[in-house]
Amino acid sequence: MNSRERVIAALEHRQPDRVPIDLGASHQSGISASTLYKLRAALGLEQHDIPVYSLFQLLGLVEEDVRQALGIDVVGLFNPADMKNGVNNLTQPLTMCDGTPVLIGDNVAYGREEDGSWVIYPQGDRTARPGARMPANGFFFDAMRWTGRRILTRIT
C-alpha cells in the first residue's frame, strides 16, 4: 500500500498493511522545533534553522527528508496566514533557550524582557502590550490576559 491507500483504509476501518504514521501534519501531531532539530541530527540529515508553523507552540515544520527517513504517511497543508491574519514568511531568526535555531514569521514582533523571557506583540505592534510570553527557559508561549496595567492570568 502507498501512504494514501494506507490512510484511507484506516479511515474506512479496514486493515492497512501497517498503522499510518503522522508526524507534524497538524497542530495535534506536531513536534517541538527543538525536538525536530535533534531528530534531524539523529537521522543524519542536514542541519538548518527549523521553520516554525505554529508560533505559540513552537512546532517545527516536518520537511520531506524527515518524512522519507521515517516513512511518514501524512503531509500537513497549512494556511499561509497565521492566527493574526498575517502571512507567514518564515524568515525571521530566533534562537530557543536550548540553542535551537528557528525561523518564525517575518511579520511577528517580539522582544526580550529583563528576566530573559520572550514576548510577542499583537499584530506586530510593539507599542501594544504583549499578547504572549515564553519564560526564559521555556519551549512554548502562553497567551496573556490583561486587566488595566497588570497581568491577571496566563491562559494555558
XYZ file of C-alpha atoms in Angstrom:
156
model
C 0.000 0.000 0.000
C 1.090 3.544 -0.598
C 0.537 6.264 2.005
C -2.754 7.443 0.520
C -4.205 3.922 0.397
C -2.973 3.231 3.929
C -4.610 6.337 5.398
C -7.876 5.800 3.513
C -8.023 2.165 4.679
C -7.532 3.243 8.285
C -10.197 5.964 7.990
C -12.616 3.420 6.489
C -11.886 0.973 9.342
C -10.221 -1.509 7.009
C -6.938 -3.210 7.872
C -3.984 -1.350 6.314
C -0.624 -3.041 5.769
C 0.647 -1.069 8.783
C -0.526 1.734 11.003
C -0.325 5.069 9.137
C 2.236 7.436 10.622
C 1.534 11.120 11.141
C 4.187 13.461 12.494
C 3.639 17.171 12.135
C 0.691 17.186 9.759
C -1.441 19.084 12.275
C -1.118 21.058 15.473
C -2.154 17.924 17.382
C 0.543 15.720 15.868
C 3.182 18.438 15.762
C 6.712 18.195 17.058
C 8.599 20.829 19.023
C 11.112 22.671 16.854
C 13.765 21.811 19.422
C 12.967 18.099 19.280
C 12.790 18.185 15.482
C 16.241 19.775 15.334
C 17.627 16.928 17.480
C 15.733 14.331 15.411
C 17.277 15.659 12.191
C 20.728 15.261 13.766
C 19.946 11.718 14.964
C 18.782 10.785 11.457
C 21.967 12.230 9.941
C 20.033 14.855 7.961
C 21.273 18.305 7.052
C 21.035 20.691 9.994
C 19.404 24.063 9.349
C 17.151 26.552 11.075
C 13.789 24.919 11.755
C 10.798 26.711 10.181
C 8.068 27.160 12.823
C 4.494 26.789 11.556
C 2.823 27.248 14.953
C 4.362 30.169 16.820
C 2.618 29.701 20.179
C 3.594 26.031 20.400
C 6.895 26.495 18.502
C 6.104 23.481 16.320
C 8.642 22.709 13.636
C 7.761 22.109 10.016
C 8.431 18.442 9.188
C 10.071 18.505 5.784
C 10.216 15.879 3.064
C 13.607 14.455 4.067
C 12.303 13.667 7.580
C 9.062 12.216 6.177
C 11.071 9.939 3.892
C 13.503 8.850 6.611
C 10.672 7.899 8.992
C 8.113 6.622 6.481
C 5.561 9.268 7.446
C 2.281 8.910 5.583
C 0.602 12.275 6.186
C 1.601 15.730 4.935
C 0.286 18.903 6.549
C -1.403 21.527 4.387
C -1.133 24.753 6.343
C -2.793 28.087 5.736
C -0.089 30.625 4.893
C -1.815 33.097 7.264
C -1.253 32.951 11.000
C -3.867 33.356 13.726
C -3.450 37.126 13.480
C -4.123 37.018 9.713
C -0.540 37.812 8.785
C 1.221 35.847 6.068
C 3.859 33.510 7.408
C 7.076 34.101 5.529
C 9.223 32.014 7.827
C 12.418 34.024 7.509
C 12.900 35.782 10.860
C 15.522 34.045 13.026
C 15.001 33.278 16.713
C 17.131 31.109 18.986
C 15.306 28.943 21.521
C 16.552 28.630 25.094
C 18.404 25.383 24.311
C 20.171 26.951 21.322
C 17.857 25.580 18.626
C 17.827 27.966 15.651
C 14.325 28.525 14.297
C 12.647 30.707 11.687
C 9.403 32.478 12.572
C 7.086 34.690 10.552
C 8.719 37.879 9.369
C 5.624 39.821 10.474
C 5.992 38.767 14.126
C 7.096 41.496 16.534
C 8.810 40.017 19.558
C 11.120 41.163 22.281
C 13.131 40.007 25.261
C 12.226 41.024 28.813
C 14.731 41.808 31.583
C 14.141 38.358 33.119
C 15.066 36.703 29.808
C 11.507 35.783 28.829
C 10.268 36.369 25.285
C 7.101 38.323 24.480
C 5.048 38.630 21.299
C 3.229 41.837 20.443
C -0.229 41.628 18.834
C -0.422 42.402 15.129
C 3.256 43.317 15.087
C 2.628 46.453 17.180
C 5.487 46.967 19.642
C 3.590 49.865 21.265
C 0.842 47.465 22.386
C 1.030 45.280 25.482
C 2.461 41.833 24.777
C -0.137 39.177 23.981
C 2.012 36.152 24.756
C 5.018 35.290 26.893
C 7.527 32.454 26.972
C 9.730 32.070 30.067
C 13.497 32.340 29.540
C 13.828 28.554 29.779
C 10.511 27.771 28.056
C 9.623 25.909 24.900
C 6.250 27.489 24.061
C 4.308 30.725 24.573
C 1.443 31.330 26.992
C -1.352 33.687 25.978
C -1.799 36.557 28.409
C -4.944 38.292 29.630
C -4.633 41.828 30.926
C -6.596 43.895 33.421
C -5.563 47.514 33.494
C -1.784 47.609 33.624
C -1.282 44.261 35.360
C -1.358 40.700 34.105
C -4.448 38.992 35.522
C -3.655 35.442 34.474
C -1.794 33.427 31.943
C -4.056 31.337 29.804
C -2.671 27.872 29.187
